[in-house]
XYZ file of C-alpha atoms in Angstrom:
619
model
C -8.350 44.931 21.213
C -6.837 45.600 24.221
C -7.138 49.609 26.732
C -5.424 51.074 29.105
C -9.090 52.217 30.621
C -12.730 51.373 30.164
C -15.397 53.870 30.785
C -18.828 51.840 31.410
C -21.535 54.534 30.730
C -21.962 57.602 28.555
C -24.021 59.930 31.299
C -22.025 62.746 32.942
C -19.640 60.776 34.611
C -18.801 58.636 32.011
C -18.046 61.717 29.625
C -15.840 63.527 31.918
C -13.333 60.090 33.161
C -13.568 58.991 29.474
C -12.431 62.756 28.483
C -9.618 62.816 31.493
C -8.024 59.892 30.297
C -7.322 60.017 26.752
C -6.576 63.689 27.096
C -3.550 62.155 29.569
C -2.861 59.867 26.580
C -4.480 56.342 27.796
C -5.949 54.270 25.156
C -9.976 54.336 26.811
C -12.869 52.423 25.449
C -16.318 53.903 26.666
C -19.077 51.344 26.562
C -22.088 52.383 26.377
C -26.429 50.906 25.909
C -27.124 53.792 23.504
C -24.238 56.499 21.716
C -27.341 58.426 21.192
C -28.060 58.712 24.736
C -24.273 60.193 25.151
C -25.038 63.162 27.900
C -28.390 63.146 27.544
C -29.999 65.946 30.759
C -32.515 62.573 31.647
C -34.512 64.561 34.055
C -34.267 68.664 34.930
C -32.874 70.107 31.324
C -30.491 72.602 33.902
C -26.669 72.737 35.140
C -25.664 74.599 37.842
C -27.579 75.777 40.890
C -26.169 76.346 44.958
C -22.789 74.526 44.685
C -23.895 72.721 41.733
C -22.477 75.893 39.924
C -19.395 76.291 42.054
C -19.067 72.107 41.373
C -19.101 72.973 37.367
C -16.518 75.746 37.741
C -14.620 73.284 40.397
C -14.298 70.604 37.113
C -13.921 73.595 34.353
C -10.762 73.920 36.346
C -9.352 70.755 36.836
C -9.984 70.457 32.798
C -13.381 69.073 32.446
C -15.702 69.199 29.837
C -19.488 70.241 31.322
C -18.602 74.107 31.474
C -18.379 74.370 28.107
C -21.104 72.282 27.035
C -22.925 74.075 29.087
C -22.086 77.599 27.636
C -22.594 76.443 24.536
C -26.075 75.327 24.887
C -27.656 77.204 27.244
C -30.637 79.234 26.715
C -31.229 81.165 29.835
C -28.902 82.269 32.581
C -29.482 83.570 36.196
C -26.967 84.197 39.622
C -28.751 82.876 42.057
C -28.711 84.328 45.907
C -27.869 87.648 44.721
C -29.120 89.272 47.484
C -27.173 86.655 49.984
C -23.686 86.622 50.736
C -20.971 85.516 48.007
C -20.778 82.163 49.752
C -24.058 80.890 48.226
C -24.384 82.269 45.315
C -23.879 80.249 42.410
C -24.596 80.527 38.334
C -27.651 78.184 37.294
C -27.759 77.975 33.395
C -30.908 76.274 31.529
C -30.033 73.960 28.350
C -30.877 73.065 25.440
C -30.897 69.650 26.146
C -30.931 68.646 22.680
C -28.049 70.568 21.700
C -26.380 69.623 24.779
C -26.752 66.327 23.941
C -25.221 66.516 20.422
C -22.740 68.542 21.612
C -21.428 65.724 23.674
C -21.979 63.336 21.433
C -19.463 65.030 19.208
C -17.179 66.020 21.709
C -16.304 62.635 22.748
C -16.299 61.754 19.268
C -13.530 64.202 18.072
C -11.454 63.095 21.105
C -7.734 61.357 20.367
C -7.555 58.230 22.282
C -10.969 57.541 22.828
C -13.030 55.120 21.163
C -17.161 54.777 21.755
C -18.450 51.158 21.483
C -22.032 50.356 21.822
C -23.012 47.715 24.268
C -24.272 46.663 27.806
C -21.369 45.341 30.276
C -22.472 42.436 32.484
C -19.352 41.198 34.423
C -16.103 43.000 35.606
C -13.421 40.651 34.969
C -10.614 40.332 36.951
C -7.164 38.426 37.025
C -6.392 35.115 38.898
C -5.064 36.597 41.769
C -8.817 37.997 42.376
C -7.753 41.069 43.598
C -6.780 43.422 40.221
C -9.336 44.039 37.812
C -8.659 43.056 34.350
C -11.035 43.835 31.689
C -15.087 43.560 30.837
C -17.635 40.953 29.264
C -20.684 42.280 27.366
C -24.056 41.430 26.386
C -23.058 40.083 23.453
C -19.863 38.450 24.375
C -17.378 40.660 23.840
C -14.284 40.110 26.136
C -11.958 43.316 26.210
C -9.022 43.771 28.926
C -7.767 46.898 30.444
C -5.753 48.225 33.284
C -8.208 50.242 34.958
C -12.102 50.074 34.565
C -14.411 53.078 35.602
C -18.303 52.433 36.572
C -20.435 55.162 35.144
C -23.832 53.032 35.531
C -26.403 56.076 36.753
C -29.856 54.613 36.991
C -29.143 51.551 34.878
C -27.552 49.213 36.878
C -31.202 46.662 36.939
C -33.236 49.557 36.530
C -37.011 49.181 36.961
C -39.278 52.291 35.904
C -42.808 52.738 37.719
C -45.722 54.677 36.331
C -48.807 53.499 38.438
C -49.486 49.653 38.288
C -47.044 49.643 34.929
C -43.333 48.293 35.581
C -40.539 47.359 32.803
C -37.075 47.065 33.310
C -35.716 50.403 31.888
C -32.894 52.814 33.635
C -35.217 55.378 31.934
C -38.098 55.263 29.870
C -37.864 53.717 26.591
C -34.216 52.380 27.251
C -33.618 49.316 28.648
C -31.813 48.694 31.939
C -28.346 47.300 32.838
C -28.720 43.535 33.366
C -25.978 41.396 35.095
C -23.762 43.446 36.477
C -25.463 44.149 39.741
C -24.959 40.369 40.436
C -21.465 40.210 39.159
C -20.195 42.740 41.519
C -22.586 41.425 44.617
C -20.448 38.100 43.236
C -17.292 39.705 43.845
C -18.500 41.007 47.729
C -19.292 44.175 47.043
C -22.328 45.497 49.051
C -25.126 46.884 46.449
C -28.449 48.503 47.786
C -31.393 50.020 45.957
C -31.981 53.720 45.259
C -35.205 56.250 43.477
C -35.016 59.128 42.005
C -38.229 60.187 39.885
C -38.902 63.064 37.358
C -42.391 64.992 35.901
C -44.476 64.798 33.006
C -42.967 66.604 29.636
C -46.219 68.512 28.537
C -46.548 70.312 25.293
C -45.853 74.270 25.089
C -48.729 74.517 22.753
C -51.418 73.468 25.170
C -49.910 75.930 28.054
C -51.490 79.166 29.151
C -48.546 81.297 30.092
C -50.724 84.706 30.389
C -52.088 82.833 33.885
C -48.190 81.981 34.952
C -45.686 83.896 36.195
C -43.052 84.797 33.504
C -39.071 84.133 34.943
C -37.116 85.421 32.450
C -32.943 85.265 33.190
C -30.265 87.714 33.772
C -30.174 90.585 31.204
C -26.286 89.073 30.572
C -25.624 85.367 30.658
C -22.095 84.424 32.297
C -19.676 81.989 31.120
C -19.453 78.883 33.516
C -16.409 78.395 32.091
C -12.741 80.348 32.899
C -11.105 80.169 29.278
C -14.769 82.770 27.632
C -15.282 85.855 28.541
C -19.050 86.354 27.331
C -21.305 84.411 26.090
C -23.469 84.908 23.003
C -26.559 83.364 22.733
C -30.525 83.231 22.923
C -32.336 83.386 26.250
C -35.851 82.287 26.728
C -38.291 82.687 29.909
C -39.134 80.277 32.206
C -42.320 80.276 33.860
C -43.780 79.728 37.542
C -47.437 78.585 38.727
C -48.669 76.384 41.915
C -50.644 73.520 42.867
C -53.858 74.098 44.688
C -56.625 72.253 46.924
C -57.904 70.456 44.136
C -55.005 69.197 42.511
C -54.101 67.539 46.092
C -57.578 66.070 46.569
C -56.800 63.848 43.044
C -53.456 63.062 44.334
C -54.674 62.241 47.665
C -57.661 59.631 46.079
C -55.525 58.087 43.673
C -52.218 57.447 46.447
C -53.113 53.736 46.453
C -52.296 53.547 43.024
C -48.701 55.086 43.233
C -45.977 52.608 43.413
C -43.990 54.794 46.302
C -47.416 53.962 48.659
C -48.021 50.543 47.408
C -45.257 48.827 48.909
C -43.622 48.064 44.951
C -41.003 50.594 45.415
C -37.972 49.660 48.040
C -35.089 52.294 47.756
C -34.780 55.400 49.410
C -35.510 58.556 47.418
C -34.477 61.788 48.267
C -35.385 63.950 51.074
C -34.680 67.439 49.350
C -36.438 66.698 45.799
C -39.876 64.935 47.176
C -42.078 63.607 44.731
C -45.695 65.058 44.617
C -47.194 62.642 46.387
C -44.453 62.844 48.940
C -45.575 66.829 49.318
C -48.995 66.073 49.702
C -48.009 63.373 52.571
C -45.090 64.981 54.631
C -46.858 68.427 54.265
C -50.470 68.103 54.539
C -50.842 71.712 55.437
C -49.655 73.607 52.606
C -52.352 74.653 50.126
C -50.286 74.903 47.096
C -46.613 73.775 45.775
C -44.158 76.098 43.694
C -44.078 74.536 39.734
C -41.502 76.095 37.437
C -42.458 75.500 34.168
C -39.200 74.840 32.253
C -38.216 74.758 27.715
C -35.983 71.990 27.357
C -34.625 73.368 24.218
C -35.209 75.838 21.234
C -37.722 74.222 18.926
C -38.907 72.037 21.011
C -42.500 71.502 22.162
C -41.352 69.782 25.574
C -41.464 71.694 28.221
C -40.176 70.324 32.092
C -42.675 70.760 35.032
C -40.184 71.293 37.552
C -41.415 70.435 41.092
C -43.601 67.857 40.509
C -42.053 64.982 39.781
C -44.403 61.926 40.057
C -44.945 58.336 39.661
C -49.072 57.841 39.483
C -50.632 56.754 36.801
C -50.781 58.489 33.574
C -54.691 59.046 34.289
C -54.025 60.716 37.473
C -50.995 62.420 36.082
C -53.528 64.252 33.367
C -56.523 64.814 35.829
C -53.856 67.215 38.191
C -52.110 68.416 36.105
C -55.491 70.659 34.746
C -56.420 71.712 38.293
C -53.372 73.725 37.957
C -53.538 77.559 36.666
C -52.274 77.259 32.915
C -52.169 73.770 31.954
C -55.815 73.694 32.202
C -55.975 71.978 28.555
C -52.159 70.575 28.891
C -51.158 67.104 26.698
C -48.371 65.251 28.290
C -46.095 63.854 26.212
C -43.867 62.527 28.303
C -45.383 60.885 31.466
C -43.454 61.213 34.879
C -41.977 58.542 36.542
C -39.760 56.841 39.148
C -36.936 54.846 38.285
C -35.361 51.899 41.282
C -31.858 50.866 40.532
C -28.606 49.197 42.165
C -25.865 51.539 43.763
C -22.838 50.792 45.342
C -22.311 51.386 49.043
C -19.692 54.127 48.305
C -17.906 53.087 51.998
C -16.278 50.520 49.968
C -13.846 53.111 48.127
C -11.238 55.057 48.864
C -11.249 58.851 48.397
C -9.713 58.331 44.666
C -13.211 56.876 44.258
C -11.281 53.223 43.795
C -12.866 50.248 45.049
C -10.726 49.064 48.138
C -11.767 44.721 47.178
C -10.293 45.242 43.618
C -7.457 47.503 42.510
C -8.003 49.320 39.381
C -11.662 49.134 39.555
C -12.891 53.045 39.825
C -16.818 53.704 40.763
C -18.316 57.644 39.956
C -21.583 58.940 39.852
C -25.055 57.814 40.722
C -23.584 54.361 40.684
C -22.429 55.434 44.246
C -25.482 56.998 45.447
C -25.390 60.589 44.655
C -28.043 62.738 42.723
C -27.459 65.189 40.255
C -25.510 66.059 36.761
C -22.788 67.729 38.044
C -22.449 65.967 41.313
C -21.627 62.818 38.574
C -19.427 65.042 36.348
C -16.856 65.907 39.344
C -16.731 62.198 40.271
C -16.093 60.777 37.006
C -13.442 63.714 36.590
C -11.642 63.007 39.220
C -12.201 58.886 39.078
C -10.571 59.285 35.092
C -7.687 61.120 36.992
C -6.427 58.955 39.332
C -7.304 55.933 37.197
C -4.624 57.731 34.823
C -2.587 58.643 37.541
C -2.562 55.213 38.802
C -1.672 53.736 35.523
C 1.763 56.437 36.015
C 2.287 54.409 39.064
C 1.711 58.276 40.909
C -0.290 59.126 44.153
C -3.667 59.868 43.922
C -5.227 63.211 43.402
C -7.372 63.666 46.746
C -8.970 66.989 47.290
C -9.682 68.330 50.678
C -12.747 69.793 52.309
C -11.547 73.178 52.383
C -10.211 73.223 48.721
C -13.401 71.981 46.629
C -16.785 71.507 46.865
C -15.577 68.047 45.048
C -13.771 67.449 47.840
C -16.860 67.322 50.225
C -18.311 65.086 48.382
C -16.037 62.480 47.895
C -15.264 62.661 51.516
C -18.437 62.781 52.744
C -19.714 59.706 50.397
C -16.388 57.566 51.050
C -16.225 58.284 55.129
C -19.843 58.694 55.754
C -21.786 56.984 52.840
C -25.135 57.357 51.999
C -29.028 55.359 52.311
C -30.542 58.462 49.763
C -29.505 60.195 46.869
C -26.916 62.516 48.032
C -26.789 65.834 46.823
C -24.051 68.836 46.884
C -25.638 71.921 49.426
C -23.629 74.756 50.479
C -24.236 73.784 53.925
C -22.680 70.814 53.611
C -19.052 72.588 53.134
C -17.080 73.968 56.728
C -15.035 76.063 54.804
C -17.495 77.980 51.666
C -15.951 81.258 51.727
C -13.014 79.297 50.366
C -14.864 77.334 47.716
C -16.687 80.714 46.001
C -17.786 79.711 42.543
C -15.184 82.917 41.626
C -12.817 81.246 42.915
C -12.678 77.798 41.391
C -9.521 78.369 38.423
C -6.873 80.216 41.518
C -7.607 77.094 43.456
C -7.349 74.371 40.699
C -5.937 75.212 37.748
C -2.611 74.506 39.193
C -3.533 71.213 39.801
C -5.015 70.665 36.585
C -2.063 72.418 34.968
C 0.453 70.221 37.328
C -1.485 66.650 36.064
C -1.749 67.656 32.520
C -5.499 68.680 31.920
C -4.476 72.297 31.566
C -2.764 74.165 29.255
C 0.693 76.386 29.433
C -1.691 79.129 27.933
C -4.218 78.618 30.702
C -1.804 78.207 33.606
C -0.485 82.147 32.223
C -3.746 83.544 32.165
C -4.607 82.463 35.610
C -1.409 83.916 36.874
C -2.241 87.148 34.764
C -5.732 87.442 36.930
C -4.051 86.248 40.587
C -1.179 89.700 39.583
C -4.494 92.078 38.457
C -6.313 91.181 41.312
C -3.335 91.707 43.794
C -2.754 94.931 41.461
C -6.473 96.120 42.069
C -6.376 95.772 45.704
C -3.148 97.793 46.061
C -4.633 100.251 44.563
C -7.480 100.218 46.486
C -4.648 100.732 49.728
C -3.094 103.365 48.880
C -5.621 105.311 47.517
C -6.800 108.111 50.000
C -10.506 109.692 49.905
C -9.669 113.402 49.306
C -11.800 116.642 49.313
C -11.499 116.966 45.900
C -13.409 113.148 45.424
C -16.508 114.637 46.878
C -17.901 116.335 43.853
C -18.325 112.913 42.066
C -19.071 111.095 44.986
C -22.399 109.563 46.446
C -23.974 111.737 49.189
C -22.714 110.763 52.515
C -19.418 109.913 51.029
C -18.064 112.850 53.090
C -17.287 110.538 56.215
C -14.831 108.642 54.336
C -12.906 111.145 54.070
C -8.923 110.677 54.850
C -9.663 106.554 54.529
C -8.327 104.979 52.576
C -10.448 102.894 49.216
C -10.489 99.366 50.459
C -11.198 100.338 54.246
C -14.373 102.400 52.774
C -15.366 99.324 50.687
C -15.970 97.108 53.604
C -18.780 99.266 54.433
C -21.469 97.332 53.503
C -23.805 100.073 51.836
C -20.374 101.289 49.458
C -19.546 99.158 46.391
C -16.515 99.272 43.700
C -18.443 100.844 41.576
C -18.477 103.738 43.748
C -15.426 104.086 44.035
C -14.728 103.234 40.284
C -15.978 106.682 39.582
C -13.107 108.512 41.622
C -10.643 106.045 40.677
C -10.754 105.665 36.884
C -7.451 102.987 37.044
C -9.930 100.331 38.457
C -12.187 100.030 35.342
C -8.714 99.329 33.054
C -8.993 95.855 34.368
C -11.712 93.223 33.537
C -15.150 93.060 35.387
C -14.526 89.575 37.042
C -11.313 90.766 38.434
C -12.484 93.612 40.232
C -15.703 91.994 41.697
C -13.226 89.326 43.039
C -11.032 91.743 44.508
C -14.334 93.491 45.811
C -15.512 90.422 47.465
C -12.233 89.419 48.962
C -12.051 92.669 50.459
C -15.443 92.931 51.686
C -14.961 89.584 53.708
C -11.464 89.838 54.784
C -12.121 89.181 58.407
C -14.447 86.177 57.638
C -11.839 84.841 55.180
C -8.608 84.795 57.758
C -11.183 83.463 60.550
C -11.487 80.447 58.335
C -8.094 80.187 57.093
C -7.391 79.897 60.606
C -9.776 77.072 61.084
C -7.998 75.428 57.581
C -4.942 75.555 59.414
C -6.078 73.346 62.376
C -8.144 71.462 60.065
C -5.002 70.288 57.619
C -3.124 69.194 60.526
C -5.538 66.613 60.837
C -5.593 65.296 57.024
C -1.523 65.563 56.876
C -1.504 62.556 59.567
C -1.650 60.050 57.031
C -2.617 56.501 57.848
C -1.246 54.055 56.359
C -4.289 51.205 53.880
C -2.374 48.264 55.679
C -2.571 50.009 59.168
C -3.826 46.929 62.033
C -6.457 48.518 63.536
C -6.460 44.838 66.107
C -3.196 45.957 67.203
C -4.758 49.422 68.511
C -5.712 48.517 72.300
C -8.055 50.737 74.376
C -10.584 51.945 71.642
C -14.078 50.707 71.813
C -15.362 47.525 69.280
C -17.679 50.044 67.305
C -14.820 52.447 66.253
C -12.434 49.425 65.431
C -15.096 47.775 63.063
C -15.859 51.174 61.554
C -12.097 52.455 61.186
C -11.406 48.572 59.490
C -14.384 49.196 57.262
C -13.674 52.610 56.242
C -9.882 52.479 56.150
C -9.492 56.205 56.642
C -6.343 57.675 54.731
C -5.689 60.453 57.600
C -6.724 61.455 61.006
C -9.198 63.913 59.868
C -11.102 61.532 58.212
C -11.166 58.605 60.926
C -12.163 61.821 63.079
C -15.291 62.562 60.626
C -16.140 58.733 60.471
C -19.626 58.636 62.452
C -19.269 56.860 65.764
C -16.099 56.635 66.006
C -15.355 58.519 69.679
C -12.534 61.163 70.229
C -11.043 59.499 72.798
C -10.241 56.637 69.959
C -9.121 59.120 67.830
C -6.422 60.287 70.815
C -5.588 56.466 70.729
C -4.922 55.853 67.313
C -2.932 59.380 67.159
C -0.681 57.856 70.031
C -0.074 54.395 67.972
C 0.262 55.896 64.912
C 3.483 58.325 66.625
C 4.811 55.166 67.915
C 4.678 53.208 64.681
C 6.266 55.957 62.871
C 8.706 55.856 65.721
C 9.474 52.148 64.960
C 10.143 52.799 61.600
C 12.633 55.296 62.134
């Protein structure tokens, strides 16, 4: 039989493109090793975290599916950066990975238009032309065409796991890797290099000391990720924190010959901001003792997730640490940690609709192009399922900007920059976070979802009901006065506010809306989120039209579109280095040939002035 789209992969990304596309109708065929494995949290059993959270609110409103998994299934909630500004702070929700997994499972299951096959893809096929892909061969020599095919591998693609001196080709432990389809694509000229990633030992809760850890338990009131619930109902458990000490280096430190990372048998590039242990114990040989949160990965589940540690020595080693540490003196792994070495694709080699530029209708999302992380893979494979459905409607491309999602960094930053280690979402990454609030995710994309057809009639209303109560809130907050007759009810000190008016007092950082709640009764008729968005947006009004400002400039940039045929030979008077980068990269605007590293302002002056003289020529 015959799709529109195939889906190759069932992890994160593979859910959300296969979800995006059937939803807009398309006939889509996800392929996966293992239905079982369908969403399965491989390594931390967490979503969310600094703009990880805003990232899952970012893809709740586009009309993506990992929100709501997520609020279904999760078992402890907490804000994190509460004391910070609103910028970085971000909702970080533990799972039940179990549940989480099922939950997907039947998710995709239920879905119209969707069919799950079980399988292993080992060659893209493509028409005679070369140039359009056409369909997939299996393992076991299926043949199946479609208009559009979306890579989903994660750490599959000729995965090789590493505990110690033991090796077996697995994209995680116990399943087997991705065979083939490294070399068919390296076949068809793309450029593939190899990435690590790595994750801890799985030790049993019954063997734990928790009395000699500190207890983390979550926020008294869990918070729905996603914009269409209003609470959430359901069990929280504690997490727990202890440390690494002298002695539990001194083991590590022995035993480093035997760990693949220091032996030479592991080639790719791991990341920088989630080092292994014996990475720690290298890079920081002054530091006594590393943070370990000690993590459930479900209700009724034994396993619990050593967060912190994540290693790759043998099993032996693995035990004799882990009881120098305070409460897993008598621990039993049952899972061992590991590191895991598999093909990615240079993600240069797409466009910013996260389609490859050598072969049209071949889409690439997730760790397949060199990124880290659950949700960082959910927002890809959302937005790859998009425009692979948006392409099939012969339409433009949905391309998000910096300063409109925390999506939109990424893509851009992957597709103009690329990447040699697992890249991960961070706040600081973003030039524009006041704008991309985790509050703030539905105003700026549920009219795009709504507009594409991932959002509902009912949801576009409700978003337009919030946008009128919070514009209702913060009129009120205008016009209402401080008077004499406030001052009873009011905090001491209030008395200096008098004659201001509500919303000038609440950008004094030591007043809040609750305050002022008190004396103004009208503000608690509307609902809590509203009025701690109008707080915020009030609080940092000055910050927020100093950035808009900087938006402004910064659009003018990405609305000087470039043409994908654009001659970059026929550009005279820019260096050799920016040519070969801005033919490489094929930049879609001047903003991003701008962000393209090496690539000199002075060229960028040049290609402005050919680009005006082009456009000229068309006229």
């Amino acid at each position: 039989m015959d799709y529109d789209v195939i889906v190759i992969g069932g992890g994160h990304a593979g859910i959300e493109a296969s979800l995006a596309v059937s939803r807009l109708g398309f006939s889509t065929l996800m392929i996966t090793q293992s239905l079982d494995a369908i969403g399965r949290l491989s390594c931390n059993p967490a979503i969310g975290g600094l703009s990880k959270g805003n990232i899952v609110r970012e893809v709740d409103a586009l009309g993506g599916e990992m929100a709501r998994l997520i609020d279904a299934t999760m078992i402890q909630y907490r804000t994190l950066n509460k004391r910070k500004g609103p910028a970085v702070q971000a909702p970080r929700a533990q799972a039940d990975k179990f549940l989480y997994n099922r939950l997907a499972m039947d998710t995709l299951g239920r879905q119209a238009n969707l069919v799950l096959f079980q399988d292993t893809v080992v060659e893209i096929l493509v028409n005679t032309s070369g140039r359009d892909v056409s369909g997939v061969l299996t393992e076991r020599g299926n043949r199946i065409n479609a208009k559009a095919v979306i890579m989903t591998t994660g750490t599959f693609m000729d995965g090789r796991v590493f505990i110690g001196e033991y090796q077996a080709s697995s994209g995680r432990l116990g399943e087997p890797a991705a065979l083939g389809l490294g070399d068919s694509l390296r076949g068809m000229g793309f450029v593939l290099g190899r990435m690590k990633t790595g994750t801890p030992a799985r030790v049993a809760a019954s063997s734990l000391n928790f009395d000699l850890m500190e207890e983390q338990p979550g926020d008294s009131k869990m918070l729905p990720f996603s914009f269409g619930k209003n609470s959430i109902d359901r069990p929280s458990v504690p997490c727990f924190i202890t440390f690494t000490n002298e002695k539990t280096h001194t083991i590590i430190s022995k035993n480093m010959h035997r760990s693949p990372l220091y032996s030479g048998e592991i080639i790719g590039n791991g990341p920088r901001y989630c080092p292994s242990l014996e990475d720690k114990v290298v890079r920081f040989p002054d530091r006594n003792r590393h943070q370990i949160f000690v993590e459930p990965e479900g209700i009724g589940s034994q396993e619990m997730y050593l967060n912190g540690i994540s290693t790759s020595l043998p099993e032996d080693v693995q035990e004799a640490f882990l009881r120098t540490i305070p409460g897993l003196e008598d621990v039993r792994i049952m899972r061992p940690g590991y590191a895991v070495e598999y093909d990615y694709m240079d993600p240069t080699q797409l466009y910013p609709s996260l389609e490859t530029k050598k072969i049209s209708g071949l889409f690439v999302a997730g760790q397949t192009n060199g990124t880290s992380g659950y949700e960082e893979a959910a927002c890809q494979g959302l937005m790859a399922g998009i425009n692979a459905a948006l392409k099939l409607q012969s339409k433009d491309p949905l391309i998000l900007s910096r300063d409109l999602a925390y999506t939109g960094v990424l893509i851009d930053d992957l597709v103009t920059l690329g990447t040699e280690e697992p890249y991960r979402m961070f706040t600081s990454r973003a030039e524009y976070r006041l704008n991309l609030r985790h509050d703030s995710a539905d105003i700026r994309l549920v009219p795009l979802g709504y507009r594409i057809g991932l959002q509902s009639e009912e949801v576009f209303d409700r978003l337009n009901k919030k946008i009128e109560g919070i514009e209702e809130i913060k009129a009120l907050l205008a016009s209402r006065y401080m008077k004499s007759s406030d001052l009873d009810s009011a905090p001491e000190g209030f008395s200096r506010h008098l004659g201001k008016k509500f919303g000038q007092i609440l950008k004094n950082p030591d007043v809040n809306i609750d305050q002022l709640s008190k004396l103004e009764p009208r503000i608690e008729e509307y609902p809590r989120e509203w009025i701690s968005h109008s707080e915020l947006d009030i609080k940092y009004e000055g910050y927020i039209i100093r950035q808009m400002k900087q938006v402004e400039r910064f659009n003018k940039m990405e609305k000087k579109r470039i043409p994908r045929d654009f001659d970059y030979d026929l550009v005279e008077g820019i260096s050799s280095e920016s040519r070969e980068k801005l033919k490489k990269i094929k930049p879609c605007s001047i903003g991003q040939a701008s962000r393209i590293s090496g690539v000199r302002n002075s060229d960028i002056a040049v290609l402005m002035v050919m680009l005006k003289r082009s456009n000229r020529n068309e006229e």
